[in-house]
mmCIF file of C-alpha atoms in Angstrom:
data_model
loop_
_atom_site.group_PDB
_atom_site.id
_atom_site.type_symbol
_atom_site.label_atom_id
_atom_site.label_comp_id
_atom_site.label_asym_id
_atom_site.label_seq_id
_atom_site.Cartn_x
_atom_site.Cartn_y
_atom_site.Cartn_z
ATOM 1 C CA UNK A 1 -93.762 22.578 141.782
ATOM 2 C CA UNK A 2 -92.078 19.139 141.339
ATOM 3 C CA UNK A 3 -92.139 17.933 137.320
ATOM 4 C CA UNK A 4 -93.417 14.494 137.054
ATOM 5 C CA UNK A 5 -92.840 12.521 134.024
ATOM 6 C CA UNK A 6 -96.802 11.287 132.903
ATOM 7 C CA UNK A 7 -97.334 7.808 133.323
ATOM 8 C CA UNK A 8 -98.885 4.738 131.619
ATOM 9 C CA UNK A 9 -102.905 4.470 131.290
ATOM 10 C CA UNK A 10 -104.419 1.176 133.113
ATOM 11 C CA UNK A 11 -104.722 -1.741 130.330
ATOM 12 C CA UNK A 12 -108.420 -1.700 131.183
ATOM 13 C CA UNK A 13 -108.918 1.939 128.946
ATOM 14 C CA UNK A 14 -108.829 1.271 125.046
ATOM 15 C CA UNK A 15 -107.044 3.635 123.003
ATOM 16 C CA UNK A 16 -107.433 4.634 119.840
ATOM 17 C CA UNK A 17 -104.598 4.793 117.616
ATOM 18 C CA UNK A 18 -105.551 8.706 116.470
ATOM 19 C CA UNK A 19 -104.747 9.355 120.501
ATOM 20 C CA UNK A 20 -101.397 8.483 119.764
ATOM 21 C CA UNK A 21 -100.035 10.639 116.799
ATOM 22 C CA UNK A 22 -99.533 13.373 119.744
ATOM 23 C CA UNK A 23 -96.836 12.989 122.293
ATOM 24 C CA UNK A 24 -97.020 13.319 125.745
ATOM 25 C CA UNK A 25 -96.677 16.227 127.622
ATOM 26 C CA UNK A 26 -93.558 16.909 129.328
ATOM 27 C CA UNK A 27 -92.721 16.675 132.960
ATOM 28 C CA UNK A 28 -93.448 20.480 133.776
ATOM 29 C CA UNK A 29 -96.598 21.156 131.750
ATOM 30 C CA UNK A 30 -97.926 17.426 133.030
ATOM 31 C CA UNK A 31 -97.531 19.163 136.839
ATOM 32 C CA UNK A 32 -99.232 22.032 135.983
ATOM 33 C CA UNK A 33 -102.253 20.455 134.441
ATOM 34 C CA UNK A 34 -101.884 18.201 137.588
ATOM 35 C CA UNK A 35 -102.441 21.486 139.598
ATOM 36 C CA UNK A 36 -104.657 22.948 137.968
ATOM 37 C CA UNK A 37 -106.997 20.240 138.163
ATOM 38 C CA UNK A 38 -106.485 20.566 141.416
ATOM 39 C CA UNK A 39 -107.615 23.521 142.086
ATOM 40 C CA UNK A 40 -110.785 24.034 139.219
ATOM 41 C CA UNK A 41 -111.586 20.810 138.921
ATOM 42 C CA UNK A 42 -111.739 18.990 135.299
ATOM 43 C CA UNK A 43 -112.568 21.551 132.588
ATOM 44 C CA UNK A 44 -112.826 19.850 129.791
ATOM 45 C CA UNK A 45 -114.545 16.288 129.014
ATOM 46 C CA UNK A 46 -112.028 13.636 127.867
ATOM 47 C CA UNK A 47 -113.471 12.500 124.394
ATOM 48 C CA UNK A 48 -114.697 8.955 123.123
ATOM 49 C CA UNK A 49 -115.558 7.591 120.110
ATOM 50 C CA UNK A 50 -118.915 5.425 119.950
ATOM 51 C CA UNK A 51 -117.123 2.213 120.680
ATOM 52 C CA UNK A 52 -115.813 3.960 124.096
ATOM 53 C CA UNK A 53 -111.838 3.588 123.323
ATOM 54 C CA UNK A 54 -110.497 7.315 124.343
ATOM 55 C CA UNK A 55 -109.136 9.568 121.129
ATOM 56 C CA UNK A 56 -108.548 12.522 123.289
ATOM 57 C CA UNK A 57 -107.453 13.459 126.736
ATOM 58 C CA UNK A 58 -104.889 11.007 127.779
ATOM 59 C CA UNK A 59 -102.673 13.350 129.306
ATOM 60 C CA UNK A 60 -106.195 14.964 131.858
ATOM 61 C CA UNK A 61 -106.846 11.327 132.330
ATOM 62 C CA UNK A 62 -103.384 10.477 134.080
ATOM 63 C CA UNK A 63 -103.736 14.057 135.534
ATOM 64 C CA UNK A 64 -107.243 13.409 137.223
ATOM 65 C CA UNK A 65 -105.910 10.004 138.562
ATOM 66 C CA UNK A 66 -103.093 12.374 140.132
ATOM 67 C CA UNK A 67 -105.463 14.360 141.386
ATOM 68 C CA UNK A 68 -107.723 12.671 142.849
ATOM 69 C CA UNK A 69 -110.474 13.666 140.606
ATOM 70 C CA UNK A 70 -112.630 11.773 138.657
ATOM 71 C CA UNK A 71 -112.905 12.675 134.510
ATOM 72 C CA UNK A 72 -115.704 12.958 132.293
ATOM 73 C CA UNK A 73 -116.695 11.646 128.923
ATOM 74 C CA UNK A 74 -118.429 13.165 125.935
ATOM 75 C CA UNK A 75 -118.470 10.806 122.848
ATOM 76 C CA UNK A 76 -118.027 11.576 119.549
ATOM 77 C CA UNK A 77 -119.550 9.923 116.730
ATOM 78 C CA UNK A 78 -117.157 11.717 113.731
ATOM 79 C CA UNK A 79 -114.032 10.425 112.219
ATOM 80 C CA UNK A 80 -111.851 10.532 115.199
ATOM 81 C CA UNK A 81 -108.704 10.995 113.267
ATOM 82 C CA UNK A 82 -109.179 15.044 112.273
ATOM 83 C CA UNK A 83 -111.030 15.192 115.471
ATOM 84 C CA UNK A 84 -107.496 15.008 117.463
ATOM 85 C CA UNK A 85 -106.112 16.682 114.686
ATOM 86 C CA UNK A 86 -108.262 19.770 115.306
ATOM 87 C CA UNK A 87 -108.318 19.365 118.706
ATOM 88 C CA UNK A 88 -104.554 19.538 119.223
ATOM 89 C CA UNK A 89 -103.869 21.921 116.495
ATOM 90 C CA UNK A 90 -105.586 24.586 118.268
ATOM 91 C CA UNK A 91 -104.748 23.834 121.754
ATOM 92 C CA UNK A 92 -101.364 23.553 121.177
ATOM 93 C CA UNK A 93 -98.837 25.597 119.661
ATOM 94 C CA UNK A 94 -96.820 23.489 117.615
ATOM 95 C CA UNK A 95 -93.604 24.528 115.024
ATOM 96 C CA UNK A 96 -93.881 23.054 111.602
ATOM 97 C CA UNK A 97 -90.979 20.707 113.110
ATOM 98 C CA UNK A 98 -93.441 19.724 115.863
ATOM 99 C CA UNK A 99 -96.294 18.881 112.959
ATOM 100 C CA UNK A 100 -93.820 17.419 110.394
ATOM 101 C CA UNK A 101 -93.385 14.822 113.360
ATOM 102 C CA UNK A 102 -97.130 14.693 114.255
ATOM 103 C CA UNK A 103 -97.668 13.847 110.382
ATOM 104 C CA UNK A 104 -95.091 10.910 110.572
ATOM 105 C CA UNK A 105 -96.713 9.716 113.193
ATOM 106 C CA UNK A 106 -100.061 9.636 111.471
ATOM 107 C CA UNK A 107 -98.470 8.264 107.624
ATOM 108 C CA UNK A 108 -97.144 5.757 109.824
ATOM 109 C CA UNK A 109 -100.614 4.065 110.866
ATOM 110 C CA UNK A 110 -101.399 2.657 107.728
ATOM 111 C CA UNK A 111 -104.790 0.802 107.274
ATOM 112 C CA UNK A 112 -104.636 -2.662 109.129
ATOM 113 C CA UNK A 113 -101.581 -2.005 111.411
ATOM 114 C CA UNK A 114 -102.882 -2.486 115.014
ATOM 115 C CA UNK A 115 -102.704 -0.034 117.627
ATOM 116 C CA UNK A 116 -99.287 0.397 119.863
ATOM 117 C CA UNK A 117 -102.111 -0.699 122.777
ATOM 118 C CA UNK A 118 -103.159 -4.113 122.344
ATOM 119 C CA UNK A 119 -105.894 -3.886 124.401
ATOM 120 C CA UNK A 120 -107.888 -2.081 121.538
ATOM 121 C CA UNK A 121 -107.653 -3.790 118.039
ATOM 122 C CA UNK A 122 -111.030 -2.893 116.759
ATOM 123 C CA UNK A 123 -110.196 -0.776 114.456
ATOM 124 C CA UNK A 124 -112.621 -0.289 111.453
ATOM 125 C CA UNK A 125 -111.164 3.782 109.857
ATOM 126 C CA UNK A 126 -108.196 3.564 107.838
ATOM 127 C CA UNK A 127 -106.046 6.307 108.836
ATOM 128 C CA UNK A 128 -104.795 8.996 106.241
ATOM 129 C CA UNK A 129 -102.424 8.315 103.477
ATOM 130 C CA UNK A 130 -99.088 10.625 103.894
ATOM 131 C CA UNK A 131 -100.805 13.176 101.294
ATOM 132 C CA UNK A 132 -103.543 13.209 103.572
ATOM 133 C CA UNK A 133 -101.348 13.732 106.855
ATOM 134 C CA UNK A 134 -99.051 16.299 104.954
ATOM 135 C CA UNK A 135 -102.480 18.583 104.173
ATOM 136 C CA UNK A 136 -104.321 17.509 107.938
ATOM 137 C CA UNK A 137 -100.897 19.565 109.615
ATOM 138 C CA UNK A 138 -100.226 22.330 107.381
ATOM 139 C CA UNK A 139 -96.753 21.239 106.514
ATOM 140 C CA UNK A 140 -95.263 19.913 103.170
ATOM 141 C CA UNK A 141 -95.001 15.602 102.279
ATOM 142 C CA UNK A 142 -91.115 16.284 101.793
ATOM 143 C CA UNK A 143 -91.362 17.153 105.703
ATOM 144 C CA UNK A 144 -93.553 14.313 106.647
ATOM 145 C CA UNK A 145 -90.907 11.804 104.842
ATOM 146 C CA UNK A 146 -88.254 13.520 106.533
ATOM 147 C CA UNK A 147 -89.971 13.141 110.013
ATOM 148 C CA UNK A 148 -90.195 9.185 109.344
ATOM 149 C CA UNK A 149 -86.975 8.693 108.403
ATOM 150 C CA UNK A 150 -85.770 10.253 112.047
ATOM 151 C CA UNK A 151 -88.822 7.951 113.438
ATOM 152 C CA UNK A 152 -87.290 4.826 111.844
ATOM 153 C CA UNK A 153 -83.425 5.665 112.199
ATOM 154 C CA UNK A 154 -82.925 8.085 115.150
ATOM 155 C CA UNK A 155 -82.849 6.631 118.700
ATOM 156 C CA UNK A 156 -85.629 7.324 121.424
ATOM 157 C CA UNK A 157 -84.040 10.307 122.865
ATOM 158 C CA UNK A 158 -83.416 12.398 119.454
ATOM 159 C CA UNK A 159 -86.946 11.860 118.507
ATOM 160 C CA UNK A 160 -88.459 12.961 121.854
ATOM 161 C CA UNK A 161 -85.915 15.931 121.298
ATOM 162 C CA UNK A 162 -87.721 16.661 118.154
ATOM 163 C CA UNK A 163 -90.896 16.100 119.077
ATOM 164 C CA UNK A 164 -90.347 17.999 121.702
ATOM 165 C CA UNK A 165 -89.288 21.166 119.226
ATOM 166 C CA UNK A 166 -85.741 21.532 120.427
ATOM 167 C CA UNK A 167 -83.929 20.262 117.113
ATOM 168 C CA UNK A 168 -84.983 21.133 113.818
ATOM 169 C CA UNK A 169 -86.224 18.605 111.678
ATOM 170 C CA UNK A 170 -83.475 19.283 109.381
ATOM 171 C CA UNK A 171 -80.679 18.515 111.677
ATOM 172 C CA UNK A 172 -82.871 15.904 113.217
ATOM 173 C CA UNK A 173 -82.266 14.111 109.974
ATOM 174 C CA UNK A 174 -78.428 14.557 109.778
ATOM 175 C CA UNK A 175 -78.197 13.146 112.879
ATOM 176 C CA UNK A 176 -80.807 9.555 112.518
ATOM 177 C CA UNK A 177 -78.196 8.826 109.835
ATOM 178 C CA UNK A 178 -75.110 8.519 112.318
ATOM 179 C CA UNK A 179 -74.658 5.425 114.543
ATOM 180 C CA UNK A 180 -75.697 5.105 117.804
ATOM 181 C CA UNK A 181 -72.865 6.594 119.588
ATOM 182 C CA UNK A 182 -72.954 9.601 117.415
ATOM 183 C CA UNK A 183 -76.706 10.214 118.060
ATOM 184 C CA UNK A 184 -75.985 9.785 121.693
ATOM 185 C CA UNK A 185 -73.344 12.259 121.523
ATOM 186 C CA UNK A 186 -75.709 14.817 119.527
ATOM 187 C CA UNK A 187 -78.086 14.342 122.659
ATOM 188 C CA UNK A 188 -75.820 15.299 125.137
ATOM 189 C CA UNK A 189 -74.325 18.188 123.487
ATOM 190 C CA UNK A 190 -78.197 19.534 123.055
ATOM 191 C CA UNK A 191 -78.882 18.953 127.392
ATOM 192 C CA UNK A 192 -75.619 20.978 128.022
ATOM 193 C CA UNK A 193 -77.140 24.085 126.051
ATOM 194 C CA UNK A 194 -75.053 23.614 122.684
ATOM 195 C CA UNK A 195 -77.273 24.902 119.557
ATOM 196 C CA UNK A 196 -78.585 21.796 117.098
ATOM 197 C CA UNK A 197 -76.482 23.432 114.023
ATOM 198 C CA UNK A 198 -72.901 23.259 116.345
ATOM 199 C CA UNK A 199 -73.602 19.814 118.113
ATOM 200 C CA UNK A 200 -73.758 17.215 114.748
ATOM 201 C CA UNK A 201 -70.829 15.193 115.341
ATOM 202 C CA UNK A 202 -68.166 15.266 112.264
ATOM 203 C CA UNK A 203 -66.549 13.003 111.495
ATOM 204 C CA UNK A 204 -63.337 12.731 110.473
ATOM 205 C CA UNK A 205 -62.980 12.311 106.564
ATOM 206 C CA UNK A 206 -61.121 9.156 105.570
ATOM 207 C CA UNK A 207 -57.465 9.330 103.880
ATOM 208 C CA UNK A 208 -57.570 9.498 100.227
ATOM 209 C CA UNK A 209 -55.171 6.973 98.701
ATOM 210 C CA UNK A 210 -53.778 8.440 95.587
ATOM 211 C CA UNK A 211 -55.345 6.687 92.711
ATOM 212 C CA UNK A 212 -53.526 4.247 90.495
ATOM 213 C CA UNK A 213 -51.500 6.024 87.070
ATOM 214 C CA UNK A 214 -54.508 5.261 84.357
ATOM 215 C CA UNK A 215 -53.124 2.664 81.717
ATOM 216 C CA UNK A 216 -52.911 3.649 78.417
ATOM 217 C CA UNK A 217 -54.267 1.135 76.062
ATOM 218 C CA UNK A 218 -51.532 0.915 73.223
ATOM 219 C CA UNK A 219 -52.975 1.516 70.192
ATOM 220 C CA UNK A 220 -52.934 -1.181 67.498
ATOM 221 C CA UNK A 221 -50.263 -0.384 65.100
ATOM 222 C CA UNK A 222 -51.699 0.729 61.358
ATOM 223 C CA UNK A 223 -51.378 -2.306 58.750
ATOM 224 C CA UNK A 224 -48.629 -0.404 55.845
ATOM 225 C CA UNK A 225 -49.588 -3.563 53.221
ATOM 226 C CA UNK A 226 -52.034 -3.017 50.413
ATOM 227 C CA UNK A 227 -53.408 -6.453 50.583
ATOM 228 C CA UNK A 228 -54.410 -6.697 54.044
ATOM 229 C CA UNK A 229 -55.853 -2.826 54.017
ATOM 230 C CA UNK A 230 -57.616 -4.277 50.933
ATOM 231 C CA UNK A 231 -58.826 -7.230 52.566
ATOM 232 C CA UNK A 232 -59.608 -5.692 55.777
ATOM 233 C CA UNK A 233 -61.581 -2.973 53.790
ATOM 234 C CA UNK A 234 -63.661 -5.232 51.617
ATOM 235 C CA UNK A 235 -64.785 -6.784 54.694
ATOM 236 C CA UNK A 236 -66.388 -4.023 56.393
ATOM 237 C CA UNK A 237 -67.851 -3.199 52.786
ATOM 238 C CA UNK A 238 -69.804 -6.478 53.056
ATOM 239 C CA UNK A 239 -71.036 -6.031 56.075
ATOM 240 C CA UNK A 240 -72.238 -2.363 54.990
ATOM 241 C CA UNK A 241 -73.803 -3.467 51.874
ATOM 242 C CA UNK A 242 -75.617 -6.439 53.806
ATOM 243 C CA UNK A 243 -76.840 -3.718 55.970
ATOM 244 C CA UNK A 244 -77.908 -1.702 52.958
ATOM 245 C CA UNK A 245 -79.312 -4.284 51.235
ATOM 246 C CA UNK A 246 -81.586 -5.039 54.501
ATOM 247 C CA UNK A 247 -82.894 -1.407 54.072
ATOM 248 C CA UNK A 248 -83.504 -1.330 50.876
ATOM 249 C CA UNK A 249 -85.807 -4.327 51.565
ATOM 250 C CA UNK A 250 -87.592 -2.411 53.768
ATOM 251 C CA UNK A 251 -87.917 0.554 51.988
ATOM 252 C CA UNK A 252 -89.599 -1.838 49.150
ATOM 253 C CA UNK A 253 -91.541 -3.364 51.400
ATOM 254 C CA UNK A 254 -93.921 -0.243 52.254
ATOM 255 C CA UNK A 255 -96.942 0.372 50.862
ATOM 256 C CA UNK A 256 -97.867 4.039 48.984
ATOM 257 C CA UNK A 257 -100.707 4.035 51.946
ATOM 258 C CA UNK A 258 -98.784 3.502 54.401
ATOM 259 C CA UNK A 259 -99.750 5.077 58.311
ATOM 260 C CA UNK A 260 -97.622 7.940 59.953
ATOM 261 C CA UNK A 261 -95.519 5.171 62.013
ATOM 262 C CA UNK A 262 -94.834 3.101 58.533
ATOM 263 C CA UNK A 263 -93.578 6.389 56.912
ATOM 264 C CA UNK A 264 -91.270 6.732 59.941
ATOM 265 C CA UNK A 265 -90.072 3.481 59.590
ATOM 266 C CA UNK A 266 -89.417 4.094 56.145
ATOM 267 C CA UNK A 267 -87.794 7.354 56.401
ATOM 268 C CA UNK A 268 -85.327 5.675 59.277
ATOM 269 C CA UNK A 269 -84.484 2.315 56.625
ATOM 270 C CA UNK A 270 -83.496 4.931 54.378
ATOM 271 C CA UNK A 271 -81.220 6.835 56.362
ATOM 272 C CA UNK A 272 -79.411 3.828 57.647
ATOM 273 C CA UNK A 273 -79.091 3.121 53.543
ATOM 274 C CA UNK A 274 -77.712 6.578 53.011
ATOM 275 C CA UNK A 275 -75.238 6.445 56.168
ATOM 276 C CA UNK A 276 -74.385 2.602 54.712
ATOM 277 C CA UNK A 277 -73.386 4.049 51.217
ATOM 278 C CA UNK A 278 -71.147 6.490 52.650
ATOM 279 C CA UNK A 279 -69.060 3.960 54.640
ATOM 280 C CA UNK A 280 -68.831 2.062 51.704
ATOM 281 C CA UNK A 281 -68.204 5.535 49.398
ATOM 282 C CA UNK A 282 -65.424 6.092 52.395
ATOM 283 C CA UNK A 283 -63.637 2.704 52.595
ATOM 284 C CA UNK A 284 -63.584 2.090 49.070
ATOM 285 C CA UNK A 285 -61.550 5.591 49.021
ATOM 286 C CA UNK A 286 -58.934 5.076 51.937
ATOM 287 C CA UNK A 287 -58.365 2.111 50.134
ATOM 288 C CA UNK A 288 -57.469 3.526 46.714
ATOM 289 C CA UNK A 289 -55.601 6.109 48.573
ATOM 290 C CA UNK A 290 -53.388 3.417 50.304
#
């Protein structure tokens, strides 16, 4: 059986945008739905929602035109967004990587972005927040930030590669980060059979130039006459005793009923008065001692 790659759906069928949050199927599974169709005829109903845009069944619909057969609609009048969820989730079997991408997907088509399809812009349900998509697909919102970060940064091919369940989303991450090249190198390691953990390019790490010899700062040298320790002592003095001065001011200024945050207040002006005396207690010292 020859694998065909699915194709695009006529512009004249309206998609909705929950139809999209699931990839296609690839070229192998596509055939055998093709033959299968073939041969039993279309067994289940490609779904619509009440305004007759298809949420489900893109894939039979492109097999039936394959096959010559013509599909069938059911319509669903429900909120068409867990409906594909469900839908999928069971008929699939899907790794968490596989869902971690699925929820991107579905954080990604935030309320008033237009479909991918233009030909359907009537859209009236806002779709799930990324809480919402993390608990729809069993996996954790770490995961479903992860997956958009290799939907925004990693090239077409990696992300079909992930979607696809053949890199873990871990790696898959590692690699969106690395240019172009890099990805594309990634990629072609994973089609010649290499595993995901032994095909991230390295690179190679840059040459350290020895740092600098740090500067000392010379120290200023000590003054050895009594007047200018003296003078240079009285100064800071003043500036303590303005300080103290301040807080005594506000230690007067509080009233015997004073709340819990004027106590506090209080209690702080006080201890800057205490901590303000010792300076002074300190300096007046070294400069006796000098």
């Amino acid at each position: 059986m020859t694998a065909t790659m699915p194709g695009s759906l006529p512009d004249h069928v309206k998609i909705h945008p929950a139809a999209e949050i699931f990839p296609m199927m690839a070229p192998d599974r596509f055939a055998e739905l093709v033959q299968d169709i073939k041969e039993n005829g279309l067994l289940e109903s490609l779904t619509t929602d009440q305004d007759g845009a298809l949420i489900d069944g893109r894939n039979r619909y492109l097999a039936c035109a394959e096959a010559g057969v013509e599909p069938r609609y059911a319509t669903y009048k429900g909120d068409p967004w867990r409906y594909v969820i469900s839908a999928n989730l069971h008929r699939r079997h899907l790794t968490d990587t596989q869902r971690a991408m699925v929820a991107g997907r579905l954080a990604a088509r935030l309320p008033g972005r237009p479909s991918e399809k233009a030909s359907y812009d009537s859209i009236t349900e806002a779709s799930p927040t990324r809480r919402d998509a993390a608990d729809l697909l069993q996996v954790s919102q770490v995961a479903v930030q992860r997956a958009r970060r290799v939907q925004a940064k990693g090239s077409e091919a990696l992300n079909k590669m992930t979607e696809e369940g053949r890199v873990p989303l871990y790696t898959a991450v590692r690699v969106a980060d690395l240019d172009a090249d890099e990805q594309e190198t990634f990629v072609q390691r994973i089609d010649r059979g290499i595993a995901p953990s032994q095909a991230v390019p390295t690179k190679t790490p840059p040459v350290e130039t020895p740092a600098p010899p740090a500067v000392t700062a010379k120290r200023r040298p000590r003054p050895t006459d009594a007047r200018v320790i003296s003078a240079d002592a009285l100064d800071r003095i003043a500036v303590d005793m303005a300080g103290f001065d301040v807080a005594l001011k506000q230690i007067e200024a509080v009233d015997p009923q004073a709340t819990a945050d004027e106590r506090a207040a209080w209690v702080r002006s006080m201890t800057k008065g205490i901590q303000a005396l010792t300076r002074i207690r300190r300096l007046i010292k070294d400069t006796v001692d000098n």
